[in-house]
Amino acid sequence: MTLLAARGLAVARGGRLLAEGVTLELARGGAALVTGANGAGKSSLLRVLAGLLAPAAGTVERFGRVAWMGEAAALDPERALADALRFWAAQDDVPAADTRVAAALAAVALEDIADVPVRLLSTGQRRRAALARVAAASAPLWLLDEPASGLDAAAVARLELLIEGHRGGGGAVVVATHQPLALPDATEVAL
Amino acid sequence: MTALIWRDVRRYYAGGGATLLVGFFLLVATLFPFAIGPDATLLARVGGGVIWAAALLAALLPVERLVAPDLDAGVIDQLVVRGRTPAMIALAKVAAHWLAFAPPLLLATLVAAALLDLSAEQLLLVLAGLALGTPGLAALAVATAALTAGVRGAGAVAGLVMLPLAVPLLIFGAGALAGEGGGLQLLAATSLVLLVGAPVAAGAAIRAALE
């Protein structure tokens, strides 16, 4: 079953054409790796796939809910980590927000600092927290923009494990990154 | 939607926004007696208008914090990905902004009325006018915040955008005080027009800011 279908996409930013002719189809268990130099349009392509940016040409279809991990963490700095995540889990329109957040925190090994305010987290911890929000959304399609930036080796391994588990459970993922990341059988989209 | 409104209201009060607003509003209201002298009859006559002008400036105060921080933090992105339309987000922000600034403002009006020696019936008219006008002011503030999000020096630009558009509210609000018939009805109508129009405009501005 297809989760994402993009046909003949062209991505433009500020009137400048960054990429064109991008065609991508992801079924359950699928993965795509978007690579390219800085400024090649990786983030813009992901924003188009997420529906945050209108494509300059072509069409995008998403089947089912989407979990988005952008550059910003989108977690209220003054709230405890678990509360900030629960806010988003409650917005997801799926039941059992508390359970999903607890499981996601354990998956990124942040359960020990669940009651620490977000503003006190380090860059890497904030990145893992954003990843926990994605995991807690229990959405079939994950769109991750530079998920490994700021992560140490152990956290990158956990990220790979998390993605593997998601794909094993019938989900699909699109990752934009300039860092090496093990994504077995991923379709590569080079910009 | 409710969770989103509640989040904004909680952040506003937790961030000390209400204290700031009340302090600013009362300061503006006390400037006028200093400027025009302590003549009690004169103060009582202009007092209602002074409160309206102060309320307008106070509503403008948090404009920079209404939309831009959420755009920068990726909060709007997350909401849009979850299927909330920008206009719905703007409407939630209008409701949250009204809940955050109208109750403290109405309470502060009681203090300002005592400072300006307003009669009880004038005070009632001011309170009724503000209760009807503040939803429109909140809608206008959110639309202004969305339009100026990402603009350098947004605070000053926001004043230039919002204050002229708030003039009808001021005219009808102050007009109701002067005992002109239908002032409150016109005020309510203006407020309603702003409540319908502003979220649409704010939604379009938010959509443009996402690009």
Tab-separated table of C-alpha atoms in Angstrom:
chain	number	residue	atom	x	y	z
A	1	MET	CA	0.000	0.000	0.000
A	2	THR	CA	1.339	3.412	-0.987
A	3	LEU	CA	1.872	6.005	1.740
A	4	LEU	CA	3.455	8.785	-0.309
A	5	ALA	CA	3.343	9.515	-4.027
A	6	ALA	CA	5.161	12.503	-5.517
A	7	ARG	CA	5.206	12.993	-9.272
A	8	GLY	CA	7.309	15.426	-11.287
A	9	LEU	CA	7.940	17.728	-8.339
A	10	ALA	CA	9.732	21.023	-8.810
A	11	VAL	CA	10.846	22.896	-5.717
A	12	ALA	CA	11.488	26.631	-5.774
A	13	ARG	CA	12.482	28.970	-2.971
A	14	GLY	CA	12.330	32.739	-3.283
A	15	GLY	CA	11.854	32.457	-7.061
A	16	ARG	CA	14.928	30.218	-7.483
A	17	LEU	CA	14.400	26.708	-8.826
A	18	LEU	CA	16.196	24.231	-6.527
A	19	ALA	CA	15.101	20.874	-7.871
A	20	GLU	CA	12.845	19.541	-10.571
A	21	GLY	CA	11.552	16.260	-11.883
A	22	VAL	CA	11.538	14.580	-8.473
A	23	THR	CA	9.375	11.470	-8.524
A	24	LEU	CA	9.102	9.339	-5.425
A	25	GLU	CA	6.736	6.630	-4.307
A	26	LEU	CA	6.892	4.982	-0.910
A	27	ALA	CA	5.005	1.890	0.142
A	28	ARG	CA	4.712	0.471	3.670
A	29	GLY	CA	8.173	-0.364	4.993
A	30	GLY	CA	9.796	1.908	2.426
A	31	ALA	CA	12.463	4.528	2.962
A	32	ALA	CA	13.922	7.371	0.952
A	33	LEU	CA	17.165	9.200	1.564
A	34	VAL	CA	17.398	12.778	0.280
A	35	THR	CA	21.008	13.854	-0.178
A	36	GLY	CA	22.688	16.928	-1.566
A	37	ALA	CA	25.033	19.781	-0.753
A	38	ASN	CA	24.090	22.592	1.633
A	39	GLY	CA	21.447	24.735	-0.012
A	40	ALA	CA	20.560	22.108	-2.611
A	41	GLY	CA	16.945	22.143	-1.448
A	42	LYS	CA	16.740	19.092	0.834
A	43	SER	CA	14.696	20.883	3.487
A	44	SER	CA	12.494	22.596	0.911
A	45	LEU	CA	11.758	19.259	-0.773
A	46	LEU	CA	10.796	17.782	2.584
A	47	ARG	CA	8.547	20.765	3.344
A	48	VAL	CA	6.849	20.213	-0.018
A	49	LEU	CA	6.356	16.522	0.789
A	50	ALA	CA	4.869	17.518	4.178
A	51	GLY	CA	2.462	19.956	2.543
A	52	LEU	CA	4.020	22.982	4.242
A	53	LEU	CA	5.267	24.419	0.967
A	54	ALA	CA	3.459	24.418	-2.363
A	55	PRO	CA	5.406	22.699	-5.153
A	56	ALA	CA	6.379	24.852	-8.140
A	57	ALA	CA	5.202	21.979	-10.346
A	58	GLY	CA	3.997	18.412	-9.907
A	59	THR	CA	1.807	16.763	-7.303
A	60	VAL	CA	2.187	15.219	-3.855
A	61	GLU	CA	-0.262	12.768	-2.344
A	62	ARG	CA	-0.053	11.557	1.233
A	63	PHE	CA	-2.125	8.607	2.396
A	64	GLY	CA	-2.549	8.733	6.154
A	65	ARG	CA	-1.120	10.943	8.853
A	66	VAL	CA	2.355	12.454	8.740
A	67	ALA	CA	4.892	13.046	11.510
A	68	TRP	CA	7.193	15.973	10.754
A	69	MET	CA	10.604	16.720	12.238
A	70	GLY	CA	11.911	20.058	11.051
A	71	GLU	CA	14.823	22.183	12.116
A	72	ALA	CA	12.990	23.635	15.141
A	73	ALA	CA	11.959	21.422	18.047
A	74	ALA	CA	8.502	23.058	18.549
A	75	LEU	CA	8.533	22.221	22.263
A	76	ASP	CA	7.573	24.970	24.736
A	77	PRO	CA	10.824	25.820	26.558
A	78	GLU	CA	9.222	26.431	29.974
A	79	ARG	CA	7.382	23.095	30.141
A	80	ALA	CA	8.673	19.784	31.432
A	81	LEU	CA	9.788	17.543	28.565
A	82	ALA	CA	7.031	14.961	29.090
A	83	ASP	CA	4.336	17.697	29.301
A	84	ALA	CA	5.608	19.392	26.140
A	85	LEU	CA	5.473	16.046	24.307
A	86	ARG	CA	2.035	15.228	25.723
A	87	PHE	CA	0.678	18.489	24.282
A	88	TRP	CA	1.545	17.272	20.781
A	89	ALA	CA	0.509	13.677	21.457
A	90	ALA	CA	-2.936	14.995	22.439
A	91	GLN	CA	-3.116	16.908	19.126
A	92	ASP	CA	-2.577	13.719	17.141
A	93	ASP	CA	-6.196	12.479	17.201
A	94	VAL	CA	-5.155	8.999	18.370
A	95	PRO	CA	-5.918	7.643	21.853
A	96	ALA	CA	-3.565	6.912	24.776
A	97	ALA	CA	-1.340	9.993	24.544
A	98	ASP	CA	0.386	9.256	27.884
A	99	THR	CA	1.392	5.722	26.912
A	100	ARG	CA	2.690	6.839	23.538
A	101	VAL	CA	4.813	9.591	25.103
A	102	ALA	CA	6.279	7.252	27.738
A	103	ALA	CA	7.214	4.690	25.087
A	104	ALA	CA	8.716	7.334	22.820
A	105	LEU	CA	10.804	8.811	25.661
A	106	ALA	CA	12.177	5.359	26.430
A	107	ALA	CA	12.969	4.788	22.739
A	108	VAL	CA	15.243	7.862	22.655
A	109	ALA	CA	16.604	7.203	26.176
A	110	LEU	CA	15.267	10.436	27.678
A	111	GLU	CA	12.949	8.886	30.277
A	112	ASP	CA	15.273	9.954	33.111
A	113	ILE	CA	14.843	13.650	32.332
A	114	ALA	CA	11.111	13.558	31.529
A	115	ASP	CA	10.358	16.245	34.141
A	116	VAL	CA	13.221	18.593	33.232
A	117	PRO	CA	12.094	21.829	31.498
A	118	VAL	CA	12.813	21.804	27.763
A	119	ARG	CA	14.919	24.995	27.991
A	120	LEU	CA	17.535	23.134	30.079
A	121	LEU	CA	18.080	20.391	27.480
A	122	SER	CA	21.243	20.301	25.370
A	123	THR	CA	21.151	20.528	21.568
A	124	GLY	CA	21.412	16.758	21.166
A	125	GLN	CA	18.771	16.085	23.815
A	126	ARG	CA	16.428	18.553	22.117
A	127	ARG	CA	16.934	16.710	18.839
A	128	ARG	CA	16.121	13.418	20.556
A	129	ALA	CA	13.054	15.036	22.120
A	130	ALA	CA	11.857	16.082	18.658
A	131	LEU	CA	12.420	12.492	17.563
A	132	ALA	CA	10.333	11.311	20.502
A	133	ARG	CA	7.500	13.544	19.301
A	134	VAL	CA	7.691	11.878	15.890
A	135	ALA	CA	7.689	8.405	17.449
A	136	ALA	CA	4.792	9.296	19.764
A	137	ALA	CA	2.627	10.487	16.856
A	138	SER	CA	2.219	6.880	15.652
A	139	ALA	CA	1.812	8.224	12.120
A	140	PRO	CA	2.557	5.873	9.211
A	141	LEU	CA	4.757	8.377	7.346
A	142	TRP	CA	7.778	10.069	8.939
A	143	LEU	CA	9.453	13.060	7.301
A	144	LEU	CA	12.749	13.785	9.042
A	145	ASP	CA	14.914	16.790	8.198
A	146	GLU	CA	18.507	16.271	9.398
A	147	PRO	CA	17.454	13.977	12.285
A	148	ALA	CA	21.067	13.078	13.120
A	149	SER	CA	22.432	16.611	13.499
A	150	GLY	CA	23.877	17.130	16.962
A	151	LEU	CA	23.510	13.462	17.928
A	152	ASP	CA	26.362	11.384	19.363
A	153	ALA	CA	27.207	7.901	18.027
A	154	ALA	CA	24.960	6.095	20.508
A	155	ALA	CA	22.013	8.362	19.701
A	156	VAL	CA	22.542	7.879	15.948
A	157	ALA	CA	22.440	4.104	16.514
A	158	ARG	CA	19.173	4.510	18.452
A	159	LEU	CA	17.796	6.678	15.638
A	160	GLU	CA	18.615	3.936	13.108
A	161	LEU	CA	16.980	1.379	15.360
A	162	LEU	CA	13.874	3.552	15.755
A	163	ILE	CA	13.542	3.967	11.977
A	164	GLU	CA	14.063	0.238	11.471
A	165	GLY	CA	11.316	-0.539	13.992
A	166	HIS	CA	8.991	1.968	12.331
A	167	ARG	CA	9.547	0.399	8.908
A	168	GLY	CA	9.168	-3.078	10.357
A	169	GLY	CA	5.785	-2.024	11.741
A	170	GLY	CA	4.559	-0.989	8.298
A	171	GLY	CA	5.640	2.654	8.305
A	172	ALA	CA	7.635	4.593	5.758
A	173	VAL	CA	10.233	7.301	6.189
A	174	VAL	CA	11.859	10.075	4.177
A	175	VAL	CA	15.134	11.340	5.622
A	176	ALA	CA	17.094	14.368	4.437
A	177	THR	CA	20.638	14.303	5.734
A	178	HIS	CA	24.234	15.081	4.869
A	179	GLN	CA	25.508	12.665	7.514
A	180	PRO	CA	26.004	8.934	6.964
A	181	LEU	CA	22.935	7.064	8.198
A	182	ALA	CA	22.242	3.368	7.744
A	183	LEU	CA	18.959	3.065	5.854
A	184	PRO	CA	18.847	-0.410	4.251
A	185	ASP	CA	17.249	-0.535	0.768
A	186	ALA	CA	16.464	3.179	0.783
A	187	THR	CA	15.602	4.943	-2.465
A	188	GLU	CA	18.155	7.690	-2.908
A	189	VAL	CA	17.018	11.110	-4.072
A	190	ALA	CA	20.148	13.079	-4.943
A	191	LEU	CA	19.600	16.814	-5.409
B	1	MET	CA	-8.452	23.647	19.452
B	2	THR	CA	-9.232	23.972	23.173
B	3	ALA	CA	-5.775	22.657	24.059
B	4	LEU	CA	-4.214	25.178	21.694
B	5	ILE	CA	-6.187	28.092	23.194
B	6	TRP	CA	-5.378	26.938	26.707
B	7	ARG	CA	-1.669	26.661	25.843
B	8	ASP	CA	-1.525	30.275	24.637
B	9	VAL	CA	-3.502	31.602	27.618
B	10	ARG	CA	-1.314	29.708	30.083
B	11	ARG	CA	1.887	30.926	28.440
B	12	TYR	CA	0.624	34.519	28.472
B	13	TYR	CA	-0.235	34.550	32.182
B	14	ALA	CA	2.849	32.500	33.148
B	15	GLY	CA	5.056	34.913	31.226
B	16	GLY	CA	3.790	37.853	33.316
B	17	GLY	CA	1.899	39.296	30.347
B	18	ALA	CA	-1.144	40.282	32.423
B	19	THR	CA	0.900	42.280	34.961
B	20	LEU	CA	2.705	44.069	32.150
B	21	LEU	CA	-0.566	44.886	30.423
B	22	VAL	CA	-2.303	46.205	33.559
B	23	GLY	CA	0.751	48.254	34.510
B	24	PHE	CA	1.031	49.772	31.038
B	25	PHE	CA	-2.693	50.499	30.806
B	26	LEU	CA	-2.813	52.231	34.201
B	27	LEU	CA	0.330	54.208	33.427
B	28	VAL	CA	-1.165	55.576	30.206
B	29	ALA	CA	-4.415	56.371	32.046
B	30	THR	CA	-2.538	58.286	34.780
B	31	LEU	CA	-0.482	60.253	32.257
B	32	PHE	CA	-3.558	62.181	31.173
B	33	PRO	CA	-4.312	63.851	34.560
B	34	PHE	CA	-0.686	64.974	34.598
B	35	ALA	CA	-0.929	66.294	31.075
B	36	ILE	CA	-4.244	68.157	31.285
B	37	GLY	CA	-4.295	69.101	34.978
B	38	PRO	CA	-6.292	67.915	37.985
B	39	ASP	CA	-9.624	69.528	37.019
B	40	ALA	CA	-12.103	66.843	38.172
B	41	THR	CA	-14.982	67.797	35.858
B	42	LEU	CA	-12.699	67.891	32.821
B	43	LEU	CA	-11.150	64.531	33.768
B	44	ALA	CA	-14.560	62.955	34.242
B	45	ARG	CA	-15.596	64.250	30.811
B	46	VAL	CA	-12.546	62.917	28.917
B	47	GLY	CA	-11.991	59.900	31.181
B	48	GLY	CA	-13.928	57.380	29.080
B	49	GLY	CA	-12.043	58.382	25.933
B	50	VAL	CA	-8.746	58.154	27.795
B	51	ILE	CA	-9.556	54.608	28.881
B	52	TRP	CA	-10.398	53.654	25.293
B	53	ALA	CA	-7.125	55.057	23.958
B	54	ALA	CA	-5.187	53.303	26.727
B	55	ALA	CA	-6.968	50.014	25.962
B	56	LEU	CA	-6.045	50.318	22.298
B	57	LEU	CA	-2.369	50.825	23.120
B	58	ALA	CA	-2.439	47.996	25.664
B	59	ALA	CA	-3.905	45.565	23.101
B	60	LEU	CA	-0.998	46.432	20.820
B	61	LEU	CA	1.586	45.637	23.503
B	62	PRO	CA	1.917	41.823	23.067
B	63	VAL	CA	1.547	41.791	19.250
B	64	GLU	CA	5.137	40.723	18.635
B	65	ARG	CA	4.663	37.650	20.826
B	66	LEU	CA	1.389	36.415	19.307
B	67	VAL	CA	2.467	34.667	16.078
B	68	ALA	CA	6.163	35.173	15.271
B	69	PRO	CA	7.593	33.008	18.118
B	70	ASP	CA	5.360	30.080	17.109
B	71	LEU	CA	6.476	30.383	13.496
B	72	ASP	CA	10.139	30.409	14.554
B	73	ALA	CA	9.732	27.485	16.965
B	74	GLY	CA	8.077	25.308	14.326
B	75	VAL	CA	4.804	25.125	16.273
B	76	ILE	CA	2.746	26.320	13.286
B	77	ASP	CA	4.494	23.721	11.066
B	78	GLN	CA	3.491	20.955	13.476
B	79	LEU	CA	-0.126	22.156	13.574
B	80	VAL	CA	-0.407	22.414	9.785
B	81	VAL	CA	1.063	18.922	9.361
B	82	ARG	CA	-1.661	17.717	11.742
B	83	GLY	CA	-4.290	19.151	9.419
B	84	ARG	CA	-5.125	22.397	11.214
B	85	THR	CA	-5.656	25.168	8.670
B	86	PRO	CA	-3.863	28.496	9.203
B	87	ALA	CA	-7.246	30.238	9.562
B	88	MET	CA	-8.244	27.813	12.354
B	89	ILE	CA	-4.917	28.457	14.085
B	90	ALA	CA	-5.516	32.211	13.770
B	91	LEU	CA	-9.032	31.853	15.221
B	92	ALA	CA	-7.637	29.921	18.199
B	93	LYS	CA	-5.068	32.663	18.688
B	94	VAL	CA	-7.801	35.334	18.635
B	95	ALA	CA	-9.742	33.474	21.332
B	96	ALA	CA	-6.590	32.958	23.404
B	97	HIS	CA	-5.503	36.588	23.061
B	98	TRP	CA	-8.945	37.803	24.106
B	99	LEU	CA	-8.997	35.487	27.150
B	100	ALA	CA	-5.510	36.674	28.043
B	101	PHE	CA	-5.926	40.430	27.772
B	102	ALA	CA	-9.615	41.304	28.174
B	103	PRO	CA	-10.230	40.115	31.792
B	104	PRO	CA	-7.199	41.924	33.283
B	105	LEU	CA	-8.029	44.981	31.167
B	106	LEU	CA	-11.635	45.119	32.433
B	107	LEU	CA	-10.398	44.792	36.028
B	108	ALA	CA	-7.820	47.525	35.490
B	109	THR	CA	-10.564	49.725	34.042
B	110	LEU	CA	-12.208	49.791	37.498
B	111	VAL	CA	-8.999	51.270	38.920
B	112	ALA	CA	-8.549	53.695	36.039
B	113	ALA	CA	-12.158	54.872	36.415
B	114	ALA	CA	-11.490	55.725	40.074
B	115	LEU	CA	-8.312	57.597	39.122
B	116	LEU	CA	-10.175	59.610	36.480
B	117	ASP	CA	-13.215	60.214	38.721
B	118	LEU	CA	-15.693	58.605	36.303
B	119	SER	CA	-19.362	58.423	37.339
B	120	ALA	CA	-20.906	55.000	37.890
B	121	GLU	CA	-23.018	55.235	34.752
B	122	GLN	CA	-20.021	56.301	32.626
B	123	LEU	CA	-18.055	53.384	34.063
B	124	LEU	CA	-20.816	50.960	33.124
B	125	LEU	CA	-20.835	52.315	29.572
B	126	VAL	CA	-17.042	51.990	29.339
B	127	LEU	CA	-17.140	48.420	30.647
B	128	ALA	CA	-19.942	47.435	28.280
B	129	GLY	CA	-18.106	49.060	25.387
B	130	LEU	CA	-14.834	47.341	26.214
B	131	ALA	CA	-16.563	43.967	26.623
B	132	LEU	CA	-18.005	44.391	23.113
B	133	GLY	CA	-14.932	45.965	21.545
B	134	THR	CA	-12.117	43.819	22.933
B	135	PRO	CA	-12.935	40.732	20.785
B	136	GLY	CA	-12.518	42.947	17.718
B	137	LEU	CA	-9.282	44.350	19.142
B	138	ALA	CA	-7.982	40.820	19.783
B	139	ALA	CA	-8.819	39.788	16.207
B	140	LEU	CA	-7.083	42.873	14.863
B	141	ALA	CA	-4.017	42.235	17.031
B	142	VAL	CA	-3.674	38.637	15.780
B	143	ALA	CA	-4.079	39.711	12.137
B	144	THR	CA	-1.446	42.401	12.659
B	145	ALA	CA	0.855	39.910	14.379
B	146	ALA	CA	0.523	37.480	11.463
B	147	LEU	CA	1.060	40.194	8.854
B	148	THR	CA	4.178	41.571	10.545
B	149	ALA	CA	5.701	38.210	11.567
B	150	GLY	CA	9.230	38.056	10.206
B	151	VAL	CA	9.400	41.796	9.550
B	152	ARG	CA	12.401	43.516	11.092
B	153	GLY	CA	11.268	45.949	13.806
B	154	ALA	CA	7.830	44.359	13.782
B	155	GLY	CA	6.738	46.238	16.923
B	156	ALA	CA	6.821	49.677	15.314
B	157	VAL	CA	5.337	48.442	12.029
B	158	ALA	CA	2.565	46.703	13.975
B	159	GLY	CA	1.494	50.024	15.470
B	160	LEU	CA	1.304	51.590	12.019
B	161	VAL	CA	-0.766	48.686	10.696
B	162	MET	CA	-3.112	48.181	13.619
B	163	LEU	CA	-3.932	51.626	15.031
B	164	PRO	CA	-5.590	53.035	11.871
B	165	LEU	CA	-7.714	49.894	11.545
B	166	ALA	CA	-8.757	50.196	15.189
B	167	VAL	CA	-10.122	53.717	14.659
B	168	PRO	CA	-13.731	52.534	14.009
B	169	LEU	CA	-13.726	50.675	17.342
B	170	LEU	CA	-12.454	53.807	19.071
B	171	ILE	CA	-15.017	56.060	17.404
B	172	PHE	CA	-18.005	53.865	18.225
B	173	GLY	CA	-16.699	53.038	21.696
B	174	ALA	CA	-16.185	56.688	22.574
B	175	GLY	CA	-19.385	57.608	20.749
B	176	ALA	CA	-21.405	55.326	23.004
B	177	LEU	CA	-19.978	57.249	25.985
B	178	ALA	CA	-21.216	60.554	24.607
B	179	GLY	CA	-24.707	59.093	24.688
B	180	GLU	CA	-25.111	58.859	20.938
B	181	GLY	CA	-27.833	56.380	20.084
B	182	GLY	CA	-26.709	53.049	18.680
B	183	GLY	CA	-23.053	53.474	19.651
B	184	LEU	CA	-22.864	50.122	21.389
B	185	GLN	CA	-24.686	48.368	18.533
B	186	LEU	CA	-22.271	49.831	15.985
B	187	LEU	CA	-19.369	48.836	18.213
B	188	ALA	CA	-20.649	45.262	18.411
B	189	ALA	CA	-21.135	45.175	14.644
B	190	THR	CA	-17.577	46.420	13.989
B	191	SER	CA	-16.233	43.883	16.450
B	192	LEU	CA	-18.139	41.115	14.666
B	193	VAL	CA	-16.841	42.137	11.238
B	194	LEU	CA	-13.274	42.077	12.566
B	195	LEU	CA	-13.852	38.691	14.221
B	196	VAL	CA	-14.957	37.205	10.895
B	197	GLY	CA	-12.455	38.933	8.644
B	198	ALA	CA	-9.280	39.010	10.709
B	199	PRO	CA	-8.762	35.218	11.081
B	200	VAL	CA	-9.065	34.811	7.299
B	201	ALA	CA	-6.503	37.549	6.684
B	202	ALA	CA	-4.260	36.223	9.464
B	203	GLY	CA	-4.546	32.696	8.052
B	204	ALA	CA	-3.431	33.882	4.627
B	205	ALA	CA	-0.516	35.751	6.209
B	206	ILE	CA	0.524	32.680	8.209
B	207	ARG	CA	0.305	30.530	5.076
B	208	ALA	CA	2.555	33.016	3.272
B	209	ALA	CA	5.013	33.051	6.190
B	210	LEU	CA	5.335	29.257	6.011
B	211	GLU	CA	6.562	29.414	2.423
